């Protein structure tokens, strides 16, 4: 029938509808959620809106488990877990045949305080946002600037001058408020990685991790930095114990099927070989 | 006369060319509304005109009713009342 078709959808449209779909699930459960990154960023911060390639939301960490179950019920498939994603274990990625990719965040990399306290701070001055006609919420403009800076810290050589435009050109009042928020969030080290002042924080346990993340480097260097950055001995031990375990989500995608015990054992050996090779390469380079 | 309204839990984005991308939320799928289907959507949702008269404008006598019924069937519009 003319006029009503299920054909190609522009990516920006798909992403906006994806935001609305995820918001609907959260609203039905009464889950507090903030839309971050991409088109959710205020135009005052980023005049040219970028839809990105996926949707990012920061969910009330106390309700993450429930949100995960509801997403699965509505056809979302788990693409990668908190544990096999980034070194910050901050988000799980889901995929839906109609909506595409979603990053469900329980925390934001660079923030040092507890996840629930951080969410409460970011939720405190939230603002309304509309996606595909549905009401949603985004952090305050100040919080958005801070999150953008923390995000830029993870690719400090590839920010296309955004640090200068967003951070260096802000007014004195804006900067003072935002630095206050950075302190409340205990995100000074990550911010310094974005602004090129990381060396001021050499004494902090997070220093090596942000050095590795912002400058790039081997997985082994990053892993060792994660161990050093762990806030407790228990967390450090957890990272050490998990290190040999392969990324099962990625392994499943590579194989196109559920990995067998033999597949997992092979992947463990491959990771060990890579780690040893990287260690020797690093030593030779010194 | 049949009157229409936007169904609850629907999302829609209008493209620069007037194409409307609409979906039932949260499960989809995304439907692409062009031509008279897009006119009907705009008349009911954007203009708040619950009958379909404005959708006829410039449509050279085309009947919007079958398109409205298709949108009801797709779960994007609801029938509000019969007057």
Short mmCIF file of C-alpha atoms in Angstrom, two decimals:
data_model
loop_
_atom_site.label_atom_id
_atom_site.label_comp_id
_atom_site.label_asym_id
_atom_site.label_seq_id
_atom_site.Cartn_x
_atom_site.Cartn_y
_atom_site.Cartn_z
CA UNK A 1 0.00 0.00 0.00
CA UNK A 2 1.36 3.41 -0.99
CA UNK A 3 2.38 5.66 1.87
CA UNK A 4 3.07 3.14 4.66
CA UNK A 5 6.30 1.20 4.31
CA UNK A 6 8.98 -0.47 6.39
CA UNK A 7 12.09 0.58 4.43
CA UNK A 8 15.45 2.24 5.07
CA UNK A 9 15.60 4.55 8.08
CA UNK A 10 18.18 7.36 8.49
CA UNK A 11 20.53 6.62 11.39
CA UNK A 12 19.70 9.85 13.25
CA UNK A 13 15.99 8.99 13.08
CA UNK A 14 16.56 5.45 14.28
CA UNK A 15 18.61 6.74 17.20
CA UNK A 16 15.98 9.28 18.27
CA UNK A 17 13.29 6.61 18.17
CA UNK A 18 15.63 4.29 20.06
CA UNK A 19 15.91 6.88 22.85
CA UNK A 20 12.11 7.11 22.97
CA UNK A 21 11.76 3.31 23.09
CA UNK A 22 14.22 2.93 25.97
CA UNK A 23 12.60 5.85 27.80
CA UNK A 24 9.22 4.14 27.48
CA UNK A 25 10.59 1.00 29.14
CA UNK A 26 12.13 3.09 31.96
CA UNK A 27 8.92 5.11 32.46
CA UNK A 28 6.81 1.98 32.76
CA UNK A 29 9.05 0.75 35.58
CA UNK A 30 9.53 4.15 37.19
CA UNK A 31 13.29 3.93 36.60
CA UNK A 32 15.17 7.24 36.67
CA UNK A 33 17.36 7.62 33.62
CA UNK A 34 19.44 10.40 32.06
CA UNK A 35 20.12 10.57 28.33
CA UNK A 36 23.72 11.45 27.63
CA UNK A 37 26.01 12.03 24.62
CA UNK A 38 24.99 12.42 20.98
CA UNK A 39 21.85 14.42 20.24
CA UNK A 40 21.06 14.61 23.97
CA UNK A 41 23.90 17.12 24.41
CA UNK A 42 22.69 20.72 24.70
CA UNK A 43 23.24 22.74 21.49
CA UNK A 44 24.86 25.48 23.63
CA UNK A 45 27.71 23.03 24.29
CA UNK A 46 27.86 21.40 20.90
CA UNK A 47 26.29 23.66 18.27
CA UNK A 48 26.34 20.99 15.57
CA UNK A 49 24.27 18.13 16.90
CA UNK A 50 25.80 14.69 16.47
CA UNK A 51 23.47 11.77 16.68
CA UNK A 52 26.37 9.31 17.05
CA UNK A 53 25.92 5.67 16.18
CA UNK A 54 24.22 4.46 19.34
CA UNK A 55 22.22 5.64 22.33
CA UNK A 56 23.80 6.23 25.73
CA UNK A 57 21.79 6.42 28.92
CA UNK A 58 22.87 6.68 32.55
CA UNK A 59 20.50 4.62 34.64
CA UNK A 60 19.82 4.76 38.37
CA UNK A 61 22.44 2.16 39.43
CA UNK A 62 20.07 0.66 41.98
CA UNK A 63 17.69 -0.28 39.15
CA UNK A 64 20.19 -1.56 36.58
CA UNK A 65 19.23 -5.21 37.12
CA UNK A 66 15.57 -4.46 36.59
CA UNK A 67 16.28 -2.38 33.50
CA UNK A 68 18.38 -5.23 32.12
CA UNK A 69 15.50 -7.69 32.57
CA UNK A 70 12.96 -5.35 30.94
CA UNK A 71 15.23 -4.68 27.99
CA UNK A 72 15.60 -8.42 27.43
CA UNK A 73 11.84 -8.85 27.63
CA UNK A 74 11.45 -6.26 24.88
CA UNK A 75 13.76 -7.94 22.42
CA UNK A 76 17.11 -6.38 23.33
CA UNK A 77 20.08 -8.75 23.08
CA UNK A 78 23.14 -8.35 25.26
CA UNK A 79 26.10 -7.44 23.05
CA UNK A 80 28.77 -6.93 25.72
CA UNK A 81 28.64 -6.94 29.52
CA UNK A 82 29.97 -4.56 32.16
CA UNK A 83 32.89 -6.90 32.72
CA UNK A 84 33.98 -7.39 29.13
CA UNK A 85 33.56 -3.83 27.89
CA UNK A 86 35.88 -0.99 28.85
CA UNK A 87 38.46 -1.04 31.69
CA UNK A 88 35.97 1.03 33.70
CA UNK A 89 33.26 -1.66 33.56
CA UNK A 90 30.82 1.20 33.23
CA UNK A 91 28.28 0.14 30.62
CA UNK A 92 26.57 -2.82 29.02
CA UNK A 93 25.82 -2.74 25.32
CA UNK A 94 22.55 -4.08 23.91
CA UNK A 95 21.29 -4.48 20.36
CA UNK A 96 17.74 -4.45 19.05
CA UNK A 97 16.74 -5.31 15.47
CA UNK A 98 14.67 -2.13 15.12
CA UNK A 99 16.48 0.34 17.36
CA UNK A 100 20.16 -0.56 17.00
CA UNK A 101 22.72 -0.24 19.79
CA UNK A 102 22.22 0.98 23.35
CA UNK A 103 24.88 1.60 26.01
CA UNK A 104 23.29 1.25 29.43
CA UNK A 105 25.61 3.04 31.88
CA UNK A 106 25.73 2.37 35.59
CA UNK A 107 28.54 4.88 36.04
CA UNK A 108 30.56 7.34 34.00
CA UNK A 109 34.32 6.77 33.60
CA UNK A 110 36.37 9.25 35.59
CA UNK A 111 33.94 9.76 38.46
CA UNK A 112 35.43 8.65 41.77
CA UNK A 113 32.48 8.65 44.18
CA UNK A 114 30.07 5.74 44.58
CA UNK A 115 27.74 5.08 41.65
CA UNK A 116 24.56 5.88 43.58
CA UNK A 117 25.97 9.15 44.93
CA UNK A 118 27.16 10.15 41.46
CA UNK A 119 23.79 9.44 39.93
CA UNK A 120 22.05 11.48 42.63
CA UNK A 121 24.36 14.43 41.93
CA UNK A 122 23.85 14.24 38.18
CA UNK A 123 20.10 13.78 38.57
CA UNK A 124 19.86 16.74 40.97
CA UNK A 125 19.50 19.51 38.37
CA UNK A 126 18.28 17.46 35.43
CA UNK A 127 16.53 19.13 32.52
CA UNK A 128 13.72 18.07 30.23
CA UNK A 129 14.48 16.67 26.80
CA UNK A 130 12.21 15.41 24.06
CA UNK A 131 12.97 12.49 21.80
CA UNK A 132 10.55 11.47 19.06
CA UNK A 133 7.79 13.31 20.92
CA UNK A 134 8.45 11.52 24.22
CA UNK A 135 9.56 13.33 27.38
CA UNK A 136 12.96 12.36 28.69
CA UNK A 137 15.58 13.85 30.97
CA UNK A 138 19.18 15.00 30.49
CA UNK A 139 21.74 16.26 33.04
CA UNK A 140 22.13 20.00 33.68
CA UNK A 141 24.25 21.92 31.17
CA UNK A 142 27.07 22.10 33.74
CA UNK A 143 26.93 18.34 34.26
CA UNK A 144 26.82 17.78 30.49
CA UNK A 145 30.00 19.83 30.05
CA UNK A 146 31.72 17.83 32.79
CA UNK A 147 30.64 14.51 31.25
CA UNK A 148 31.77 15.67 27.81
CA UNK A 149 35.18 16.57 29.21
CA UNK A 150 35.50 13.21 30.98
CA UNK A 151 34.57 11.50 27.74
CA UNK A 152 37.14 13.50 25.78
CA UNK A 153 39.78 12.46 28.34
CA UNK A 154 39.58 8.94 26.97
CA UNK A 155 40.82 10.04 23.56
CA UNK A 156 42.90 13.07 24.36
CA UNK A 157 44.72 13.21 21.03
CA UNK A 158 41.57 12.88 18.95
CA UNK A 159 39.17 15.49 20.25
CA UNK A 160 39.36 17.85 17.27
CA UNK A 161 39.90 20.96 19.40
CA UNK A 162 36.78 20.33 21.49
CA UNK A 163 38.61 20.63 24.79
CA UNK A 164 39.76 24.12 23.85
CA UNK A 165 36.32 25.14 22.61
CA UNK A 166 34.32 23.69 25.49
CA UNK A 167 36.63 24.11 28.48
CA UNK A 168 39.12 26.83 27.70
CA UNK A 169 36.55 29.26 26.29
CA UNK A 170 33.96 29.07 29.06
CA UNK A 171 33.30 32.05 31.32
CA UNK A 172 34.91 32.30 34.75
CA UNK A 173 31.58 31.72 36.51
CA UNK A 174 30.78 28.69 34.39
CA UNK A 175 34.22 27.23 35.03
CA UNK A 176 33.99 27.77 38.81
CA UNK A 177 30.61 25.99 39.01
CA UNK A 178 31.82 23.11 36.86
CA UNK A 179 35.06 22.66 38.78
CA UNK A 180 32.97 22.53 41.95
CA UNK A 181 30.92 19.73 40.38
CA UNK A 182 34.09 17.92 39.28
CA UNK A 183 35.31 18.03 42.89
CA UNK A 184 31.97 16.76 44.20
CA UNK A 185 32.20 13.89 41.73
CA UNK A 186 35.89 13.34 42.55
CA UNK A 187 36.70 13.47 38.87
CA UNK A 188 39.75 15.74 39.01
CA UNK A 189 42.21 13.17 37.60
CA UNK A 190 40.10 12.37 34.53
CA UNK A 191 39.46 16.06 33.88
CA UNK A 192 43.20 16.68 34.08
CA UNK A 193 43.73 13.94 31.48
CA UNK A 194 41.45 15.90 29.15
CA UNK A 195 43.03 19.30 29.78
CA UNK A 196 46.64 18.09 29.55
CA UNK A 197 47.36 18.52 33.26
CA UNK A 198 47.52 14.85 34.21
CA UNK A 199 51.12 15.08 35.49
CA UNK A 200 49.85 17.15 38.43
CA UNK A 201 48.20 13.94 39.66
CA UNK A 202 51.14 11.53 39.48
CA UNK A 203 50.63 10.73 43.15
CA UNK A 204 47.03 9.54 42.68
CA UNK A 205 46.21 5.85 42.28
CA UNK A 206 44.09 6.60 39.15
CA UNK A 207 47.03 8.30 37.41
CA UNK A 208 48.40 5.26 35.56
CA UNK A 209 44.95 4.24 34.35
CA UNK A 210 44.20 7.67 32.91
CA UNK A 211 47.69 7.84 31.44
CA UNK A 212 47.08 4.52 29.70
CA UNK A 213 43.55 5.35 28.59
CA UNK A 214 44.27 8.86 27.34
CA UNK A 215 47.53 8.01 25.57
CA UNK A 216 46.69 4.51 24.41
CA UNK A 217 48.85 1.46 24.89
CA UNK A 218 48.78 -2.29 25.31
CA UNK A 219 46.01 -4.21 27.03
CA UNK A 220 48.59 -5.40 29.58
CA UNK A 221 49.57 -1.84 30.48
CA UNK A 222 45.91 -0.93 30.80
CA UNK A 223 45.24 -4.02 32.94
CA UNK A 224 48.09 -3.22 35.31
CA UNK A 225 46.85 0.37 35.56
CA UNK A 226 43.36 -0.93 36.45
CA UNK A 227 44.83 -3.01 39.26
CA UNK A 228 46.70 0.01 40.62
CA UNK A 229 43.64 2.25 40.33
CA UNK A 230 41.36 -0.13 42.22
CA UNK A 231 39.99 1.64 45.31
CA UNK A 232 40.23 -1.47 47.52
CA UNK A 233 42.41 -4.58 47.72
CA UNK A 234 39.31 -6.68 47.13
CA UNK A 235 38.55 -4.86 43.85
CA UNK A 236 42.20 -5.18 42.78
CA UNK A 237 42.03 -8.92 43.43
CA UNK A 238 38.81 -9.19 41.43
CA UNK A 239 40.54 -7.59 38.43
CA UNK A 240 43.53 -9.93 38.77
CA UNK A 241 41.32 -13.02 38.99
CA UNK A 242 39.25 -11.99 35.98
CA UNK A 243 42.23 -11.12 33.78
CA UNK A 244 42.71 -14.52 32.11
CA UNK A 245 39.01 -14.85 31.32
CA UNK A 246 38.24 -14.14 27.68
CA UNK A 247 35.50 -11.74 26.58
CA UNK A 248 32.72 -14.29 26.11
CA UNK A 249 30.39 -11.88 24.28
CA UNK A 250 33.09 -11.07 21.74
CA UNK A 251 34.09 -14.73 21.43
CA UNK A 252 30.46 -15.66 20.71
CA UNK A 253 30.25 -13.00 18.00
CA UNK A 254 33.55 -14.09 16.45
CA UNK A 255 32.52 -17.75 16.38
CA UNK A 256 28.92 -17.11 15.42
CA UNK A 257 27.81 -19.64 18.07
CA UNK A 258 28.07 -20.36 21.77
CA UNK A 259 31.74 -21.10 22.62
CA UNK A 260 32.60 -24.59 23.81
CA UNK A 261 34.95 -25.32 26.72
CA UNK A 262 37.72 -25.93 24.20
CA UNK A 263 37.06 -22.53 22.54
CA UNK A 264 37.31 -20.82 25.93
CA UNK A 265 40.54 -22.66 26.82
CA UNK A 266 42.07 -21.65 23.47
CA UNK A 267 41.06 -18.03 24.08
CA UNK A 268 42.60 -18.08 27.58
CA UNK A 269 45.91 -19.34 26.13
CA UNK A 270 45.77 -16.69 23.40
CA UNK A 271 45.28 -13.95 26.02
CA UNK A 272 48.18 -15.28 28.08
CA UNK A 273 50.43 -15.34 24.99
CA UNK A 274 49.44 -11.77 24.10
CA UNK A 275 50.14 -10.58 27.66
CA UNK A 276 53.60 -12.19 27.70
CA UNK A 277 54.43 -10.75 24.26
CA UNK A 278 53.29 -7.27 25.35
CA UNK A 279 55.31 -7.49 28.56
CA UNK A 280 58.50 -8.35 26.64
CA UNK A 281 57.80 -5.68 24.02
CA UNK A 282 57.32 -3.08 26.75
CA UNK A 283 60.57 -4.11 28.48
CA UNK A 284 62.54 -3.94 25.24
CA UNK A 285 61.09 -0.54 24.50
CA UNK A 286 62.34 0.86 27.82
CA UNK B 1 -17.70 11.29 11.22
CA UNK B 2 -14.81 9.20 12.57
CA UNK B 3 -12.32 11.13 14.67
CA UNK B 4 -8.76 10.07 15.32
CA UNK B 5 -6.10 10.67 17.96
CA UNK B 6 -2.49 9.71 18.51
CA UNK B 7 -2.17 6.33 20.19
CA UNK B 8 -0.36 6.29 23.53
CA UNK B 9 3.27 5.16 23.54
CA UNK B 10 4.06 6.15 20.00
CA UNK B 11 7.16 7.97 18.80
CA UNK B 12 7.62 9.90 15.58
CA UNK B 13 10.31 11.88 13.82
CA UNK B 14 9.71 13.96 10.70
CA UNK B 15 12.43 14.07 8.08
CA UNK B 16 13.42 17.17 6.11
CA UNK B 17 11.49 15.89 3.09
CA UNK B 18 8.23 15.51 5.02
CA UNK B 19 8.57 11.77 5.50
CA UNK B 20 7.32 10.70 8.92
CA UNK B 21 9.05 7.84 10.75
CA UNK B 22 6.71 6.53 13.40
CA UNK B 23 6.73 3.56 15.74
CA UNK B 24 4.87 1.89 18.53
CA UNK B 25 6.99 2.07 21.67
CA UNK B 26 8.85 0.31 23.05
CA UNK B 27 8.79 -2.57 20.54
CA UNK B 28 8.56 -1.01 17.06
CA UNK B 29 8.84 -1.58 14.17
CA UNK B 30 9.57 1.80 12.59
CA UNK B 31 7.11 2.61 9.83
CA UNK B 32 7.85 5.10 7.06
CA UNK B 33 4.89 7.33 6.28
CA UNK B 34 4.96 9.14 2.95
CA UNK B 35 2.34 10.89 0.81
CA UNK B 36 -1.17 10.73 2.20
CA UNK B 37 -0.15 8.63 5.22
CA UNK B 38 2.22 11.42 6.30
CA UNK B 39 -0.51 14.03 5.66
CA UNK B 40 -2.93 12.12 7.86
CA UNK B 41 -0.35 11.82 10.65
CA UNK B 42 0.43 15.54 10.53
CA UNK B 43 -3.25 16.48 10.45
CA UNK B 44 -4.07 14.38 13.51
CA UNK B 45 -0.90 14.67 15.56
CA UNK B 46 0.82 17.92 14.64
CA UNK B 47 -2.18 20.11 13.74
CA UNK B 48 -4.42 18.50 16.34
CA UNK B 49 -7.21 18.24 13.78
CA UNK B 50 -8.92 15.05 14.70
CA UNK B 51 -10.93 14.76 11.53
CA UNK B 52 -9.10 14.33 8.27
CA UNK B 53 -10.23 17.43 6.36
CA UNK B 54 -6.86 19.19 6.28
CA UNK B 55 -5.23 16.02 4.98
CA UNK B 56 -7.28 16.40 1.82
CA UNK B 57 -5.77 19.82 1.04
CA UNK B 58 -3.72 19.65 -2.11
CA UNK B 59 -4.24 15.93 -2.44
CA UNK B 60 -6.32 16.16 -5.63
CA UNK B 61 -9.40 14.45 -4.24
CA UNK B 62 -7.58 11.50 -2.68
CA UNK B 63 -9.41 9.87 0.23
CA UNK B 64 -7.45 9.96 3.52
CA UNK B 65 -9.77 7.50 5.29
CA UNK B 66 -8.06 4.24 4.18
CA UNK B 67 -4.71 5.67 5.25
CA UNK B 68 -6.08 6.64 8.65
CA UNK B 69 -7.48 3.14 9.05
CA UNK B 70 -4.09 1.67 8.16
CA UNK B 71 -2.46 3.84 10.83
CA UNK B 72 -5.06 2.66 13.35
CA UNK B 73 -4.30 -0.93 12.39
CA UNK B 74 -0.58 -0.25 12.84
CA UNK B 75 -1.28 1.02 16.37
CA UNK B 76 -0.19 4.58 15.65
CA UNK B 77 -3.61 6.25 15.78
CA UNK B 78 -6.74 5.49 17.77
CA UNK B 79 -10.35 6.02 16.82
CA UNK B 80 -11.67 8.55 19.30
CA UNK B 81 -15.39 8.63 18.66
CA UNK B 82 -18.03 8.49 16.00
CA UNK B 83 -19.98 11.70 15.62
#
